[in-house]
PDB file of C-alpha atoms in Angstrom:
ATOM      1  CA  HIS A 623      -0.042   0.012   0.036  1.00  0.00           C
ATOM      2  CA  ILE A 624       1.891   2.996  -1.165  1.00  0.00           C
ATOM      3  CA  ALA A 625      -0.093   5.680   0.584  1.00  0.00           C
ATOM      4  CA  GLY A 626       1.224   4.209   3.925  1.00  0.00           C
ATOM      5  CA  GLN A 627       4.668   4.940   2.824  1.00  0.00           C
ATOM      6  CA  GLY A 628       4.093   8.549   2.089  1.00  0.00           C
ATOM      7  CA  LEU A 629       4.288  11.392   4.440  1.00  0.00           C
ATOM      8  CA  ALA A 630       1.432  12.612   6.566  1.00  0.00           C
ATOM      9  CA  ALA A 631       0.616  15.888   8.165  1.00  0.00           C
ATOM     10  CA  GLY A 632       3.386  16.997  10.501  1.00  0.00           C
ATOM     11  CA  GLN A 633       6.133  14.892   8.819  1.00  0.00           C
ATOM     12  CA  SER A 634       9.084  15.921   6.892  1.00  0.00           C
ATOM     13  CA  ALA A 635      11.607  14.659   4.365  1.00  0.00           C
ATOM     14  CA  TYR A 636      14.642  15.893   2.651  1.00  0.00           C
ATOM     15  CA  LEU A 637      15.669  16.010  -0.917  1.00  0.00           C
ATOM     16  CA  THR A 638      19.613  16.230  -1.203  1.00  0.00           C
ATOM     17  CA  GLN A 639      22.304  16.734  -3.754  1.00  0.00           C
ATOM     18  CA  LEU A 640      20.436  19.466  -5.616  1.00  0.00           C
ATOM     19  CA  THR A 641      22.016  22.082  -7.828  1.00  0.00           C
ATOM     20  CA  GLU A 642      21.206  25.054 -10.005  1.00  0.00           C
ATOM     21  CA  ILE A 643      24.212  25.907 -12.192  1.00  0.00           C
ATOM     22  CA  LEU A 644      25.014  26.427 -15.917  1.00  0.00           C
ATOM     23  CA  ALA A 645      25.551  22.690 -16.478  1.00  0.00           C
ATOM     24  CA  PHE A 646      22.785  21.292 -14.161  1.00  0.00           C
ATOM     25  CA  ARG A 647      19.238  22.023 -13.125  1.00  0.00           C
ATOM     26  CA  THR A 648      16.897  20.552 -10.479  1.00  0.00           C
ATOM     27  CA  ASN A 649      13.115  19.825 -10.581  1.00  0.00           C
ATOM     28  CA  ILE A 650      11.090  18.758  -7.471  1.00  0.00           C
ATOM     29  CA  ALA A 651       8.125  16.408  -7.920  1.00  0.00           C
ATOM     30  CA  LEU A 652       5.320  15.825  -5.344  1.00  0.00           C
ATOM     31  CA  THR A 653       2.636  13.008  -5.575  1.00  0.00           C
ATOM     32  CA  ASN A 654      -0.413  12.773  -3.381  1.00  0.00           C
ATOM     33  CA  THR A 655      -1.119   8.955  -3.040  1.00  0.00           C
ATOM     34  CA  GLY A 656      -3.738   9.735  -0.337  1.00  0.00           C
ATOM     35  CA  THR A 657      -7.641   9.751  -0.647  1.00  0.00           C
ATOM     36  CA  THR A 658      -7.820  13.470   0.573  1.00  0.00           C
ATOM     37  CA  ALA A 659      -6.305  16.663  -0.503  1.00  0.00           C
ATOM     38  CA  ALA A 660      -2.854  17.508   0.727  1.00  0.00           C
ATOM     39  CA  ALA A 661      -0.784  20.707   1.269  1.00  0.00           C
ATOM     40  CA  VAL A 662       2.972  20.634   1.241  1.00  0.00           C
ATOM     41  CA  SER A 663       5.450  23.238   2.428  1.00  0.00           C
ATOM     42  CA  VAL A 664       8.790  23.143   0.426  1.00  0.00           C
ATOM     43  CA  GLU A 665      11.776  25.020   1.874  1.00  0.00           C
ATOM     44  CA  LEU A 666      14.750  25.506  -0.275  1.00  0.00           C
ATOM     45  CA  TYR A 667      18.279  25.708   1.304  1.00  0.00           C
ATOM     46  CA  ASN A 668      21.847  26.372   0.245  1.00  0.00           C
ATOM     47  CA  ALA A 669      24.624  24.087   1.138  1.00  0.00           C
ATOM     48  CA  VAL A 670      25.372  25.764   4.388  1.00  0.00           C
ATOM     49  CA  GLY A 671      21.694  25.687   5.582  1.00  0.00           C
ATOM     50  CA  THR A 672      20.553  29.243   4.779  1.00  0.00           C
ATOM     51  CA  LEU A 673      16.767  29.218   3.915  1.00  0.00           C
ATOM     52  CA  LEU A 674      16.411  30.684   0.463  1.00  0.00           C
ATOM     53  CA  LYS A 675      12.587  30.297  -0.201  1.00  0.00           C
ATOM     54  CA  THR A 676       9.600  28.531   1.174  1.00  0.00           C
ATOM     55  CA  TYR A 677       6.441  27.853  -0.935  1.00  0.00           C
ATOM     56  CA  THR A 678       3.308  25.820  -0.638  1.00  0.00           C
ATOM     57  CA  VAL A 679       1.977  23.075  -3.068  1.00  0.00           C
ATOM     58  CA  ASN A 680      -1.627  22.014  -2.907  1.00  0.00           C
ATOM     59  CA  LEU A 681      -2.324  18.471  -4.211  1.00  0.00           C
ATOM     60  CA  ASN A 682      -5.663  16.880  -4.982  1.00  0.00           C
ATOM     61  CA  PRO A 683      -6.029  13.075  -4.228  1.00  0.00           C
ATOM     62  CA  GLY A 684      -3.984  11.153  -6.834  1.00  0.00           C
ATOM     63  CA  GLU A 685      -2.348  14.422  -8.177  1.00  0.00           C
ATOM     64  CA  TYR A 686       1.237  14.797  -9.212  1.00  0.00           C
ATOM     65  CA  LYS A 687       2.983  18.223  -9.607  1.00  0.00           C
ATOM     66  CA  GLN A 688       6.413  18.989 -10.525  1.00  0.00           C
ATOM     67  CA  ASP A 689       8.266  22.371 -10.048  1.00  0.00           C
ATOM     68  CA  ASN A 690      10.724  22.936 -12.746  1.00  0.00           C
ATOM     69  CA  ARG A 691      14.007  24.693 -11.493  1.00  0.00           C
ATOM     70  CA  PRO A 692      12.429  26.040  -8.314  1.00  0.00           C
ATOM     71  CA  PHE A 693      15.966  27.288  -7.118  1.00  0.00           C
ATOM     72  CA  PHE A 694      16.011  29.627 -10.200  1.00  0.00           C
ATOM     73  CA  ALA A 695      12.335  30.289 -10.585  1.00  0.00           C
ATOM     74  CA  LYS A 696      11.377  30.669  -6.983  1.00  0.00           C
ATOM     75  CA  ALA A 697      14.655  31.559  -5.198  1.00  0.00           C
ATOM     76  CA  GLY A 698      16.433  33.416  -7.953  1.00  0.00           C
ATOM     77  CA  GLN A 699      19.497  31.138  -7.843  1.00  0.00           C
ATOM     78  CA  SER A 700      21.601  30.513 -10.811  1.00  0.00           C
ATOM     79  CA  SER A 701      24.881  29.506  -9.291  1.00  0.00           C
ATOM     80  CA  LEU A 702      23.938  27.205  -6.586  1.00  0.00           C
ATOM     81  CA  ALA A 703      26.477  24.343  -6.727  1.00  0.00           C
ATOM     82  CA  ARG A 704      25.020  22.417  -3.734  1.00  0.00           C
ATOM     83  CA  GLY A 705      21.655  22.765  -1.992  1.00  0.00           C
ATOM     84  CA  TYR A 706      18.703  20.782  -0.555  1.00  0.00           C
ATOM     85  CA  ALA A 707      15.011  20.894   0.073  1.00  0.00           C
ATOM     86  CA  ARG A 708      12.936  20.079   3.081  1.00  0.00           C
ATOM     87  CA  VAL A 709       9.424  18.913   2.368  1.00  0.00           C
ATOM     88  CA  THR A 710       6.751  19.056   4.995  1.00  0.00           C
ATOM     89  CA  VAL A 711       3.162  18.012   4.711  1.00  0.00           C
ATOM     90  CA  THR A 712       0.763  20.381   6.476  1.00  0.00           C
ATOM     91  CA  SER A 713      -2.390  18.496   5.689  1.00  0.00           C
ATOM     92  CA  GLY A 714      -3.134  15.290   4.158  1.00  0.00           C
ATOM     93  CA  SER A 715      -1.252  11.993   3.916  1.00  0.00           C
ATOM     94  CA  GLY A 716       0.362   9.840   1.464  1.00  0.00           C
ATOM     95  CA  VAL A 717       2.577  12.381  -0.112  1.00  0.00           C
ATOM     96  CA  ILE A 718       5.769  11.286  -1.840  1.00  0.00           C
ATOM     97  CA  ALA A 719       8.632  13.769  -2.897  1.00  0.00           C
ATOM     98  CA  SER A 720      11.499  13.243  -5.365  1.00  0.00           C
ATOM     99  CA  ALA A 721      13.796  15.438  -7.085  1.00  0.00           C
ATOM    100  CA  SER A 722      15.661  15.133 -10.497  1.00  0.00           C
ATOM    101  CA  VAL A 723      18.868  16.735 -11.341  1.00  0.00           C
ATOM    102  CA  LEU A 724      19.159  17.128 -15.173  1.00  0.00           C
ATOM    103  CA  ASP A 725      22.318  17.642 -17.247  1.00  0.00           C
ATOM    104  CA  ASN A 726      21.661  20.737 -19.346  1.00  0.00           C
ATOM    105  CA  ALA A 727      23.599  19.434 -22.279  1.00  0.00           C
ATOM    106  CA  THR A 728      21.922  16.118 -22.662  1.00  0.00           C
ATOM    107  CA  ASN A 729      18.784  16.484 -20.591  1.00  0.00           C
ATOM    108  CA  ASP A 730      19.840  13.164 -18.844  1.00  0.00           C
ATOM    109  CA  PRO A 731      18.144  13.127 -15.324  1.00  0.00           C
ATOM    110  CA  THR A 732      19.192  11.509 -12.114  1.00  0.00           C
ATOM    111  CA  THR A 733      16.285  10.795  -9.906  1.00  0.00           C
ATOM    112  CA  LEU A 734      16.790  11.563  -6.090  1.00  0.00           C
ATOM    113  CA  PRO A 735      14.214   9.964  -3.639  1.00  0.00           C
ATOM    114  CA  MET A 736      13.173  11.625  -0.465  1.00  0.00           C
ATOM    115  CA  LEU A 737      15.152  10.885   2.823  1.00  0.00           C
ATOM    116  CA  ARG A 738      13.266  10.770   6.055  1.00  0.00           C
TER     117      ARG A 738
END
């Protein structure tokens, strides 16, 4: 049962090894495997733990959303060699987060699962 493996309200997970530089970009994906709507707070950090931006994503049951290049689009970062994100479910349950780091020359992705 996948929903039991996702995050519930009050739980957090981390997405690590993220970057936004000329050669690579990061996307963050959220999926609600639960049966009710969910709200998720996403915090973007640089390598030394400075909070760059916080934003909220609302997901209907069964919905998937991907934020393309949030470090650039939401936090204005274009030379972030290393960073991470903290994902916290504020309502709902069954939320799964992942990130992908893409090579800008080839568009080859590396998928990074959430870490609890």
